[in-house]
Amino acid sequence: YRLPPQLMLGLEKQLEHKFGNNQQQLSSTIRTNITGYLRNMTQDELNNVNPEWKLFISDLTDRGVGPWGLWYMKTELAAILGWKRIHYITRTTQENHHMDSWATQSKQNSQVASDFGSFAGVPINFTEHLGNSCASVQRSTYGVRDDINDAIVNYMRHNFPSAFEWTNDNVTNSLAISPAVAKLSRPMDIRTFWNATVCESRANRCNFRNYVAGEVASLPSKHPSMKVDTDVIGFIHNAGRKFVSPDYIQALLTTKIIVLAQRDKWEGHLRLMEGLLSGALV
């Protein structure tokens, strides 16, 4: 939640003092603290808030905030602040993803289905919330973790110091090493960073990407000169969310084409942006 400075007065210190760095506990209770804080303000204090300041609710969860969050936005926040200053940002804009069914159909037909069709889902209709819950609904996407970006920079500094220094001398923004990354030699043709062994205990989530990885693994039988790797490289599960594997960074930067697929019913993938940052075709 991003509130105007006038409304944030005292709230940040109150929450920081109570929860410290416990982000999970903080995120689960911040909505209660915000509405409680707003309710303690007088009507004159609310009226004096600059009308140009806006409240942005940013939802980056895997399956969207769902009906409960939209209900909260309408009945709690809009009731206090009015819907005109509230803007909802979400990473989930589709519903009814069934990519597992697409994989099943492809297997039954013994060939990759030509398109995803209805299995990719349909856009969520947010229009019913405009004018009563919020002023706008905007789409967000995954970004790239800072530590991934830093690891790529460090890899380039260690392995290609002259190229790194050249770009640093001539370009001063954060894209300084992009020209050097774009010119890297990439001996591996295709990687998936995934195979069916990762998800054996949760196969109901992974039919889509297991099928895609299997199809990629079969390419050398048709094209013997093609170098393909479907090994899992680096950390997985929780460890991969907290630490950066040097092996993963090296694999990103030595691959021409990276093929990715997310969970069967989820939208978006962090690996997509990491692959693009590495300079590979994704």
PDB file of C-alpha atoms in Angstrom:
ATOM      1  CA  TYR A   1       0.000   0.000   0.000  1.00  0.00           C
ATOM      2  CA  ARG A   2       1.329   3.424  -0.931  1.00  0.00           C
ATOM      3  CA  LEU A   3      -0.381   6.239   0.963  1.00  0.00           C
ATOM      4  CA  PRO A   4       0.013  10.013   0.685  1.00  0.00           C
ATOM      5  CA  PRO A   5       2.675  11.419   3.036  1.00  0.00           C
ATOM      6  CA  GLN A   6      -0.034  13.105   5.090  1.00  0.00           C
ATOM      7  CA  LEU A   7      -1.711   9.763   5.787  1.00  0.00           C
ATOM      8  CA  MET A   8       1.558   7.931   6.408  1.00  0.00           C
ATOM      9  CA  LEU A   9       2.533  10.260   9.263  1.00  0.00           C
ATOM     10  CA  GLY A  10       3.213   8.061  12.262  1.00  0.00           C
ATOM     11  CA  LEU A  11       2.014   4.857  10.582  1.00  0.00           C
ATOM     12  CA  GLU A  12       5.419   3.680   9.323  1.00  0.00           C
ATOM     13  CA  LYS A  13       7.104   4.205  12.679  1.00  0.00           C
ATOM     14  CA  GLN A  14       4.231   2.484  14.455  1.00  0.00           C
ATOM     15  CA  LEU A  15       4.464  -0.606  12.227  1.00  0.00           C
ATOM     16  CA  GLU A  16       8.269  -0.662  12.212  1.00  0.00           C
ATOM     17  CA  HIS A  17       8.366  -0.516  15.992  1.00  0.00           C
ATOM     18  CA  LYS A  18       5.819  -3.321  16.297  1.00  0.00           C
ATOM     19  CA  PHE A  19       7.041  -5.713  13.617  1.00  0.00           C
ATOM     20  CA  GLY A  20      10.645  -4.745  12.822  1.00  0.00           C
ATOM     21  CA  ASN A  21      11.829  -6.726   9.776  1.00  0.00           C
ATOM     22  CA  ASN A  22       9.155  -9.410  10.027  1.00  0.00           C
ATOM     23  CA  GLN A  23       7.726  -8.764   6.548  1.00  0.00           C
ATOM     24  CA  GLN A  24       5.310 -11.687   6.596  1.00  0.00           C
ATOM     25  CA  GLN A  25       3.635 -10.549   9.800  1.00  0.00           C
ATOM     26  CA  LEU A  26       3.710  -6.962   8.611  1.00  0.00           C
ATOM     27  CA  SER A  27       2.014  -7.728   5.284  1.00  0.00           C
ATOM     28  CA  SER A  28      -0.722  -9.789   6.966  1.00  0.00           C
ATOM     29  CA  THR A  29      -1.710  -6.970   9.316  1.00  0.00           C
ATOM     30  CA  ILE A  30      -0.941  -3.763   7.423  1.00  0.00           C
ATOM     31  CA  ARG A  31      -4.441  -3.495   5.941  1.00  0.00           C
ATOM     32  CA  THR A  32      -5.963  -3.450   9.454  1.00  0.00           C
ATOM     33  CA  ASN A  33      -3.506  -0.812  10.650  1.00  0.00           C
ATOM     34  CA  ILE A  34      -4.110   1.440   7.650  1.00  0.00           C
ATOM     35  CA  THR A  35      -7.888   1.416   7.917  1.00  0.00           C
ATOM     36  CA  GLY A  36      -7.672   1.831  11.670  1.00  0.00           C
ATOM     37  CA  TYR A  37      -5.314   4.768  11.239  1.00  0.00           C
ATOM     38  CA  LEU A  38      -7.595   6.399   8.681  1.00  0.00           C
ATOM     39  CA  ARG A  39     -10.634   5.954  10.893  1.00  0.00           C
ATOM     40  CA  ASN A  40      -8.860   7.778  13.724  1.00  0.00           C
ATOM     41  CA  MET A  41      -8.448  10.859  11.546  1.00  0.00           C
ATOM     42  CA  THR A  42     -11.072  13.565  11.717  1.00  0.00           C
ATOM     43  CA  GLN A  43     -13.120  14.438   8.667  1.00  0.00           C
ATOM     44  CA  ASP A  44     -11.304  17.768   8.463  1.00  0.00           C
ATOM     45  CA  GLU A  45      -7.940  15.947   8.396  1.00  0.00           C
ATOM     46  CA  LEU A  46      -9.171  13.668   5.609  1.00  0.00           C
ATOM     47  CA  ASN A  47     -10.596  16.626   3.685  1.00  0.00           C
ATOM     48  CA  ASN A  48      -7.270  18.438   3.908  1.00  0.00           C
ATOM     49  CA  VAL A  49      -5.359  15.635   2.200  1.00  0.00           C
ATOM     50  CA  ASN A  50      -4.207  16.839  -1.195  1.00  0.00           C
ATOM     51  CA  PRO A  51      -6.713  15.365  -3.699  1.00  0.00           C
ATOM     52  CA  GLU A  52      -3.866  14.853  -6.188  1.00  0.00           C
ATOM     53  CA  TRP A  53      -2.298  12.232  -3.919  1.00  0.00           C
ATOM     54  CA  LYS A  54      -3.442   8.717  -4.742  1.00  0.00           C
ATOM     55  CA  LEU A  55      -3.517   5.335  -3.047  1.00  0.00           C
ATOM     56  CA  PHE A  56      -2.033   2.451  -5.056  1.00  0.00           C
ATOM     57  CA  ILE A  57      -2.768  -1.140  -4.031  1.00  0.00           C
ATOM     58  CA  SER A  58      -0.124  -3.312  -5.669  1.00  0.00           C
ATOM     59  CA  ASP A  59      -0.947  -7.028  -5.794  1.00  0.00           C
ATOM     60  CA  LEU A  60       1.911  -9.276  -6.956  1.00  0.00           C
ATOM     61  CA  THR A  61       0.533 -12.586  -5.665  1.00  0.00           C
ATOM     62  CA  ASP A  62       0.540 -15.660  -7.904  1.00  0.00           C
ATOM     63  CA  ARG A  63      -3.230 -16.013  -8.195  1.00  0.00           C
ATOM     64  CA  GLY A  64      -4.364 -12.445  -7.641  1.00  0.00           C
ATOM     65  CA  VAL A  65      -5.930 -10.827  -4.659  1.00  0.00           C
ATOM     66  CA  GLY A  66      -9.290 -12.438  -5.415  1.00  0.00           C
ATOM     67  CA  PRO A  67     -12.793 -11.311  -4.390  1.00  0.00           C
ATOM     68  CA  TRP A  68     -11.833 -10.716  -0.753  1.00  0.00           C
ATOM     69  CA  GLY A  69      -9.245  -8.056  -1.610  1.00  0.00           C
ATOM     70  CA  LEU A  70     -11.577  -6.288  -4.007  1.00  0.00           C
ATOM     71  CA  TRP A  71     -14.318  -6.365  -1.370  1.00  0.00           C
ATOM     72  CA  TYR A  72     -11.903  -4.842   1.146  1.00  0.00           C
ATOM     73  CA  MET A  73     -10.912  -2.138  -1.302  1.00  0.00           C
ATOM     74  CA  LYS A  74     -14.576  -1.198  -1.860  1.00  0.00           C
ATOM     75  CA  THR A  75     -16.060  -1.511   1.626  1.00  0.00           C
ATOM     76  CA  GLU A  76     -13.089  -0.392   3.726  1.00  0.00           C
ATOM     77  CA  LEU A  77     -10.783   1.945   1.788  1.00  0.00           C
ATOM     78  CA  ALA A  78     -13.230   3.482  -0.666  1.00  0.00           C
ATOM     79  CA  ALA A  79     -15.719   4.092   2.146  1.00  0.00           C
ATOM     80  CA  ILE A  80     -13.133   6.267   3.899  1.00  0.00           C
ATOM     81  CA  LEU A  81     -11.157   7.855   1.068  1.00  0.00           C
ATOM     82  CA  GLY A  82     -13.545   7.635  -1.853  1.00  0.00           C
ATOM     83  CA  TRP A  83     -12.901   5.440  -4.891  1.00  0.00           C
ATOM     84  CA  LYS A  84     -11.480   8.238  -7.085  1.00  0.00           C
ATOM     85  CA  ARG A  85      -8.068   8.258  -5.412  1.00  0.00           C
ATOM     86  CA  ILE A  86      -7.672   4.438  -5.291  1.00  0.00           C
ATOM     87  CA  HIS A  87      -5.830   2.557  -8.052  1.00  0.00           C
ATOM     88  CA  TYR A  88      -5.417  -1.214  -8.147  1.00  0.00           C
ATOM     89  CA  ILE A  89      -2.297  -2.778  -9.706  1.00  0.00           C
ATOM     90  CA  THR A  90      -2.316  -6.529 -10.291  1.00  0.00           C
ATOM     91  CA  ARG A  91      -0.041  -9.114 -11.876  1.00  0.00           C
ATOM     92  CA  THR A  92      -2.972 -11.488 -12.429  1.00  0.00           C
ATOM     93  CA  THR A  93      -5.246 -10.391 -15.279  1.00  0.00           C
ATOM     94  CA  GLN A  94      -6.376 -13.780 -16.632  1.00  0.00           C
ATOM     95  CA  GLU A  95      -8.523 -16.540 -15.160  1.00  0.00           C
ATOM     96  CA  ASN A  96      -9.241 -20.179 -15.988  1.00  0.00           C
ATOM     97  CA  HIS A  97      -5.687 -21.142 -16.925  1.00  0.00           C
ATOM     98  CA  HIS A  98      -5.623 -24.838 -17.762  1.00  0.00           C
ATOM     99  CA  MET A  99      -2.259 -25.354 -19.420  1.00  0.00           C
ATOM    100  CA  ASP A 100      -2.228 -28.910 -18.058  1.00  0.00           C
ATOM    101  CA  SER A 101      -5.174 -29.627 -20.373  1.00  0.00           C
ATOM    102  CA  TRP A 102      -3.203 -28.186 -23.306  1.00  0.00           C
ATOM    103  CA  ALA A 103      -0.342 -30.562 -22.465  1.00  0.00           C
ATOM    104  CA  THR A 104      -2.774 -33.493 -22.245  1.00  0.00           C
ATOM    105  CA  GLN A 105      -4.264 -32.658 -25.638  1.00  0.00           C
ATOM    106  CA  SER A 106      -0.816 -32.393 -27.194  1.00  0.00           C
ATOM    107  CA  LYS A 107       0.133 -35.810 -25.815  1.00  0.00           C
ATOM    108  CA  GLN A 108      -3.091 -37.391 -27.067  1.00  0.00           C
ATOM    109  CA  ASN A 109      -2.512 -35.975 -30.552  1.00  0.00           C
ATOM    110  CA  SER A 110       1.178 -36.968 -30.445  1.00  0.00           C
ATOM    111  CA  GLN A 111       2.185 -33.462 -31.480  1.00  0.00           C
ATOM    112  CA  VAL A 112       2.459 -30.037 -29.921  1.00  0.00           C
ATOM    113  CA  ALA A 113      -0.852 -28.190 -30.208  1.00  0.00           C
ATOM    114  CA  SER A 114      -0.531 -25.296 -32.645  1.00  0.00           C
ATOM    115  CA  ASP A 115      -1.797 -22.725 -30.124  1.00  0.00           C
ATOM    116  CA  PHE A 116      -2.938 -22.504 -26.527  1.00  0.00           C
ATOM    117  CA  GLY A 117      -6.544 -21.647 -27.423  1.00  0.00           C
ATOM    118  CA  SER A 118      -8.964 -21.426 -24.505  1.00  0.00           C
ATOM    119  CA  PHE A 119      -6.491 -23.224 -22.219  1.00  0.00           C
ATOM    120  CA  ALA A 120      -4.584 -19.953 -21.713  1.00  0.00           C
ATOM    121  CA  GLY A 121      -7.641 -18.455 -19.991  1.00  0.00           C
ATOM    122  CA  VAL A 122      -9.667 -15.304 -20.539  1.00  0.00           C
ATOM    123  CA  PRO A 123      -9.191 -11.734 -19.316  1.00  0.00           C
ATOM    124  CA  ILE A 124     -10.677 -10.935 -15.926  1.00  0.00           C
ATOM    125  CA  ASN A 125     -13.466  -8.363 -16.166  1.00  0.00           C
ATOM    126  CA  PHE A 126     -12.508  -5.582 -13.769  1.00  0.00           C
ATOM    127  CA  THR A 127     -15.005  -3.022 -15.112  1.00  0.00           C
ATOM    128  CA  GLU A 128     -17.567  -3.733 -12.387  1.00  0.00           C
ATOM    129  CA  HIS A 129     -15.093  -2.367  -9.834  1.00  0.00           C
ATOM    130  CA  LEU A 130     -14.457   0.915 -11.629  1.00  0.00           C
ATOM    131  CA  GLY A 131     -16.442   3.770 -10.164  1.00  0.00           C
ATOM    132  CA  ASN A 132     -17.182   2.082  -6.850  1.00  0.00           C
ATOM    133  CA  SER A 133     -14.021   0.297  -5.677  1.00  0.00           C
ATOM    134  CA  CYS A 134     -11.277   2.128  -7.546  1.00  0.00           C
ATOM    135  CA  ALA A 135     -10.546   4.585 -10.333  1.00  0.00           C
ATOM    136  CA  SER A 136      -8.406   2.237 -12.431  1.00  0.00           C
ATOM    137  CA  VAL A 137      -7.006  -1.287 -12.692  1.00  0.00           C
ATOM    138  CA  GLN A 138      -3.502  -1.536 -14.127  1.00  0.00           C
ATOM    139  CA  ARG A 139      -1.374  -4.533 -15.061  1.00  0.00           C
ATOM    140  CA  SER A 140       2.001  -5.199 -13.482  1.00  0.00           C
ATOM    141  CA  THR A 141       4.614  -7.825 -14.311  1.00  0.00           C
ATOM    142  CA  TYR A 142       7.448  -9.483 -12.486  1.00  0.00           C
ATOM    143  CA  GLY A 143      10.674  -7.535 -12.283  1.00  0.00           C
ATOM    144  CA  VAL A 144      14.201  -8.849 -11.725  1.00  0.00           C
ATOM    145  CA  ARG A 145      15.709  -9.327  -8.285  1.00  0.00           C
ATOM    146  CA  ASP A 146      18.589  -7.004  -7.483  1.00  0.00           C
ATOM    147  CA  ASP A 147      20.829  -9.894  -6.475  1.00  0.00           C
ATOM    148  CA  ILE A 148      20.353 -11.541  -9.898  1.00  0.00           C
ATOM    149  CA  ASN A 149      21.332  -8.307 -11.621  1.00  0.00           C
ATOM    150  CA  ASP A 150      24.339  -7.883  -9.314  1.00  0.00           C
ATOM    151  CA  ALA A 151      25.441 -11.478  -9.939  1.00  0.00           C
ATOM    152  CA  ILE A 152      25.452 -10.894 -13.708  1.00  0.00           C
ATOM    153  CA  VAL A 153      27.530  -7.744 -13.247  1.00  0.00           C
ATOM    154  CA  ASN A 154      30.000  -9.610 -11.023  1.00  0.00           C
ATOM    155  CA  TYR A 155      30.238 -12.480 -13.519  1.00  0.00           C
ATOM    156  CA  MET A 156      31.098 -10.032 -16.280  1.00  0.00           C
ATOM    157  CA  ARG A 157      33.593  -8.156 -14.119  1.00  0.00           C
ATOM    158  CA  HIS A 158      35.388 -11.387 -13.174  1.00  0.00           C
ATOM    159  CA  ASN A 159      35.358 -13.111 -16.585  1.00  0.00           C
ATOM    160  CA  PHE A 160      35.452 -10.173 -19.007  1.00  0.00           C
ATOM    161  CA  PRO A 161      37.132  -7.308 -17.151  1.00  0.00           C
ATOM    162  CA  SER A 162      38.263  -5.447 -20.265  1.00  0.00           C
ATOM    163  CA  ALA A 163      34.771  -5.399 -21.770  1.00  0.00           C
ATOM    164  CA  PHE A 164      33.304  -4.373 -18.440  1.00  0.00           C
ATOM    165  CA  GLU A 165      35.774  -1.514 -18.049  1.00  0.00           C
ATOM    166  CA  TRP A 166      35.144  -0.364 -21.612  1.00  0.00           C
ATOM    167  CA  THR A 167      31.398  -0.131 -21.139  1.00  0.00           C
ATOM    168  CA  ASN A 168      31.821   1.472 -17.714  1.00  0.00           C
ATOM    169  CA  ASP A 169      34.024   4.188 -19.211  1.00  0.00           C
ATOM    170  CA  ASN A 170      31.638   4.962 -22.028  1.00  0.00           C
ATOM    171  CA  VAL A 171      28.205   4.397 -20.491  1.00  0.00           C
ATOM    172  CA  THR A 172      27.278   5.600 -17.032  1.00  0.00           C
ATOM    173  CA  ASN A 173      23.773   4.193 -16.596  1.00  0.00           C
ATOM    174  CA  SER A 174      22.669   0.810 -15.264  1.00  0.00           C
ATOM    175  CA  LEU A 175      22.766  -0.744 -18.745  1.00  0.00           C
ATOM    176  CA  ALA A 176      26.535  -0.301 -18.920  1.00  0.00           C
ATOM    177  CA  ILE A 177      27.380  -3.947 -19.541  1.00  0.00           C
ATOM    178  CA  SER A 178      24.536  -4.693 -21.965  1.00  0.00           C
ATOM    179  CA  PRO A 179      26.686  -4.411 -25.141  1.00  0.00           C
ATOM    180  CA  ALA A 180      29.245  -6.833 -23.696  1.00  0.00           C
ATOM    181  CA  VAL A 181      26.527  -9.274 -22.578  1.00  0.00           C
ATOM    182  CA  ALA A 182      24.955  -9.182 -26.038  1.00  0.00           C
ATOM    183  CA  LYS A 183      28.251 -10.227 -27.657  1.00  0.00           C
ATOM    184  CA  LEU A 184      29.000 -13.171 -25.348  1.00  0.00           C
ATOM    185  CA  SER A 185      29.864 -16.512 -26.896  1.00  0.00           C
ATOM    186  CA  ARG A 186      27.023 -18.914 -26.076  1.00  0.00           C
ATOM    187  CA  PRO A 187      28.024 -22.533 -26.694  1.00  0.00           C
ATOM    188  CA  MET A 188      24.747 -24.061 -25.426  1.00  0.00           C
ATOM    189  CA  ASP A 189      21.904 -23.849 -27.936  1.00  0.00           C
ATOM    190  CA  ILE A 190      18.876 -24.447 -25.694  1.00  0.00           C
ATOM    191  CA  ARG A 191      18.253 -24.806 -21.951  1.00  0.00           C
ATOM    192  CA  THR A 192      15.061 -25.314 -19.970  1.00  0.00           C
ATOM    193  CA  PHE A 193      16.486 -25.283 -16.402  1.00  0.00           C
ATOM    194  CA  TRP A 194      13.715 -27.780 -15.743  1.00  0.00           C
ATOM    195  CA  ASN A 195      12.793 -31.443 -16.065  1.00  0.00           C
ATOM    196  CA  ALA A 196      10.145 -33.746 -14.645  1.00  0.00           C
ATOM    197  CA  THR A 197      12.293 -34.887 -11.690  1.00  0.00           C
ATOM    198  CA  VAL A 198      11.772 -31.527  -9.944  1.00  0.00           C
ATOM    199  CA  CYS A 199       8.046 -31.904  -9.495  1.00  0.00           C
ATOM    200  CA  GLU A 200       7.382 -35.586  -8.884  1.00  0.00           C
ATOM    201  CA  SER A 201       5.541 -34.958  -5.600  1.00  0.00           C
ATOM    202  CA  ARG A 202       3.455 -32.126  -7.086  1.00  0.00           C
ATOM    203  CA  ALA A 203       2.855 -33.398 -10.600  1.00  0.00           C
ATOM    204  CA  ASN A 204      -0.606 -31.813 -10.640  1.00  0.00           C
ATOM    205  CA  ARG A 205       1.098 -28.402 -10.868  1.00  0.00           C
ATOM    206  CA  CYS A 206       3.704 -29.220 -13.463  1.00  0.00           C
ATOM    207  CA  ASN A 207       2.123 -31.030 -16.406  1.00  0.00           C
ATOM    208  CA  PHE A 208       2.623 -28.067 -18.724  1.00  0.00           C
ATOM    209  CA  ARG A 209       6.289 -27.392 -18.043  1.00  0.00           C
ATOM    210  CA  ASN A 210       7.129 -31.095 -17.747  1.00  0.00           C
ATOM    211  CA  TYR A 211       5.702 -31.611 -21.227  1.00  0.00           C
ATOM    212  CA  VAL A 212       7.560 -28.610 -22.664  1.00  0.00           C
ATOM    213  CA  ALA A 213      10.856 -29.760 -21.134  1.00  0.00           C
ATOM    214  CA  GLY A 214      10.318 -33.233 -22.565  1.00  0.00           C
ATOM    215  CA  GLU A 215       9.720 -31.861 -26.044  1.00  0.00           C
ATOM    216  CA  VAL A 216      12.899 -29.773 -25.836  1.00  0.00           C
ATOM    217  CA  ALA A 217      14.873 -32.810 -24.650  1.00  0.00           C
ATOM    218  CA  SER A 218      13.765 -34.700 -27.777  1.00  0.00           C
ATOM    219  CA  LEU A 219      15.135 -32.097 -30.213  1.00  0.00           C
ATOM    220  CA  PRO A 220      18.634 -33.641 -30.631  1.00  0.00           C
ATOM    221  CA  SER A 221      17.026 -36.822 -31.977  1.00  0.00           C
ATOM    222  CA  LYS A 222      15.734 -34.733 -34.888  1.00  0.00           C
ATOM    223  CA  HIS A 223      18.654 -32.307 -35.043  1.00  0.00           C
ATOM    224  CA  PRO A 224      21.830 -34.140 -33.924  1.00  0.00           C
ATOM    225  CA  SER A 225      24.023 -31.050 -34.017  1.00  0.00           C
ATOM    226  CA  MET A 226      21.804 -29.172 -31.579  1.00  0.00           C
ATOM    227  CA  LYS A 227      23.116 -28.822 -28.013  1.00  0.00           C
ATOM    228  CA  VAL A 228      20.261 -29.107 -25.512  1.00  0.00           C
ATOM    229  CA  ASP A 229      20.340 -29.148 -21.716  1.00  0.00           C
ATOM    230  CA  THR A 230      17.296 -29.832 -19.506  1.00  0.00           C
ATOM    231  CA  ASP A 231      19.248 -30.196 -16.266  1.00  0.00           C
ATOM    232  CA  VAL A 232      18.198 -28.251 -13.186  1.00  0.00           C
ATOM    233  CA  ILE A 233      21.028 -25.794 -12.558  1.00  0.00           C
ATOM    234  CA  GLY A 234      21.462 -23.891  -9.320  1.00  0.00           C
ATOM    235  CA  PHE A 235      19.199 -23.745  -6.283  1.00  0.00           C
ATOM    236  CA  ILE A 236      15.536 -24.712  -6.401  1.00  0.00           C
ATOM    237  CA  HIS A 237      12.500 -24.227  -4.160  1.00  0.00           C
ATOM    238  CA  ASN A 238      13.046 -21.898  -1.181  1.00  0.00           C
ATOM    239  CA  ALA A 239      16.831 -21.779  -1.511  1.00  0.00           C
ATOM    240  CA  GLY A 240      16.511 -20.366  -5.018  1.00  0.00           C
ATOM    241  CA  ARG A 241      14.375 -17.530  -3.700  1.00  0.00           C
ATOM    242  CA  LYS A 242      16.933 -16.440  -1.140  1.00  0.00           C
ATOM    243  CA  PHE A 243      20.299 -17.055  -2.784  1.00  0.00           C
ATOM    244  CA  VAL A 244      21.810 -16.745  -6.256  1.00  0.00           C
ATOM    245  CA  SER A 245      23.669 -19.723  -7.676  1.00  0.00           C
ATOM    246  CA  PRO A 246      26.844 -18.862  -9.642  1.00  0.00           C
ATOM    247  CA  ASP A 247      26.183 -21.940 -11.788  1.00  0.00           C
ATOM    248  CA  TYR A 248      22.755 -20.562 -12.702  1.00  0.00           C
ATOM    249  CA  ILE A 249      24.202 -17.203 -13.724  1.00  0.00           C
ATOM    250  CA  GLN A 250      26.891 -18.860 -15.847  1.00  0.00           C
ATOM    251  CA  ALA A 251      24.291 -21.081 -17.533  1.00  0.00           C
ATOM    252  CA  LEU A 252      22.111 -18.063 -18.341  1.00  0.00           C
ATOM    253  CA  LEU A 253      24.995 -16.212 -19.961  1.00  0.00           C
ATOM    254  CA  THR A 254      26.256 -19.177 -22.001  1.00  0.00           C
ATOM    255  CA  THR A 255      22.920 -20.132 -23.599  1.00  0.00           C
ATOM    256  CA  LYS A 256      21.445 -18.895 -26.871  1.00  0.00           C
ATOM    257  CA  ILE A 257      17.782 -19.900 -26.311  1.00  0.00           C
ATOM    258  CA  ILE A 258      16.009 -20.398 -22.971  1.00  0.00           C
ATOM    259  CA  VAL A 259      12.643 -22.201 -23.021  1.00  0.00           C
ATOM    260  CA  LEU A 260      10.407 -21.582 -20.021  1.00  0.00           C
ATOM    261  CA  ALA A 261       6.935 -22.554 -18.817  1.00  0.00           C
ATOM    262  CA  GLN A 262       5.179 -21.685 -15.555  1.00  0.00           C
ATOM    263  CA  ARG A 263       2.917 -23.783 -13.353  1.00  0.00           C
ATOM    264  CA  ASP A 264      -0.259 -25.099 -14.954  1.00  0.00           C
ATOM    265  CA  LYS A 265      -2.663 -22.501 -13.558  1.00  0.00           C
ATOM    266  CA  TRP A 266      -0.362 -19.587 -12.814  1.00  0.00           C
ATOM    267  CA  GLU A 267       0.312 -16.426 -14.760  1.00  0.00           C
ATOM    268  CA  GLY A 268       3.844 -15.128 -15.304  1.00  0.00           C
ATOM    269  CA  HIS A 269       7.277 -16.375 -14.280  1.00  0.00           C
ATOM    270  CA  LEU A 270      10.273 -14.723 -12.594  1.00  0.00           C
ATOM    271  CA  ARG A 271      12.602 -16.790 -14.789  1.00  0.00           C
ATOM    272  CA  LEU A 272      11.241 -14.977 -17.849  1.00  0.00           C
ATOM    273  CA  MET A 273      12.692 -11.621 -16.811  1.00  0.00           C
ATOM    274  CA  GLU A 274      15.955 -13.214 -15.641  1.00  0.00           C
ATOM    275  CA  GLY A 275      16.345 -14.910 -19.014  1.00  0.00           C
ATOM    276  CA  LEU A 276      15.710 -11.664 -20.867  1.00  0.00           C
ATOM    277  CA  LEU A 277      18.234  -9.848 -18.677  1.00  0.00           C
ATOM    278  CA  SER A 278      20.850 -12.447 -19.601  1.00  0.00           C
ATOM    279  CA  GLY A 279      20.619 -11.517 -23.289  1.00  0.00           C
ATOM    280  CA  ALA A 280      19.318 -14.917 -24.425  1.00  0.00           C
ATOM    281  CA  LEU A 281      16.351 -15.470 -26.708  1.00  0.00           C
ATOM    282  CA  VAL A 282      13.521 -16.538 -24.365  1.00  0.00           C
TER     283      VAL A 282
END
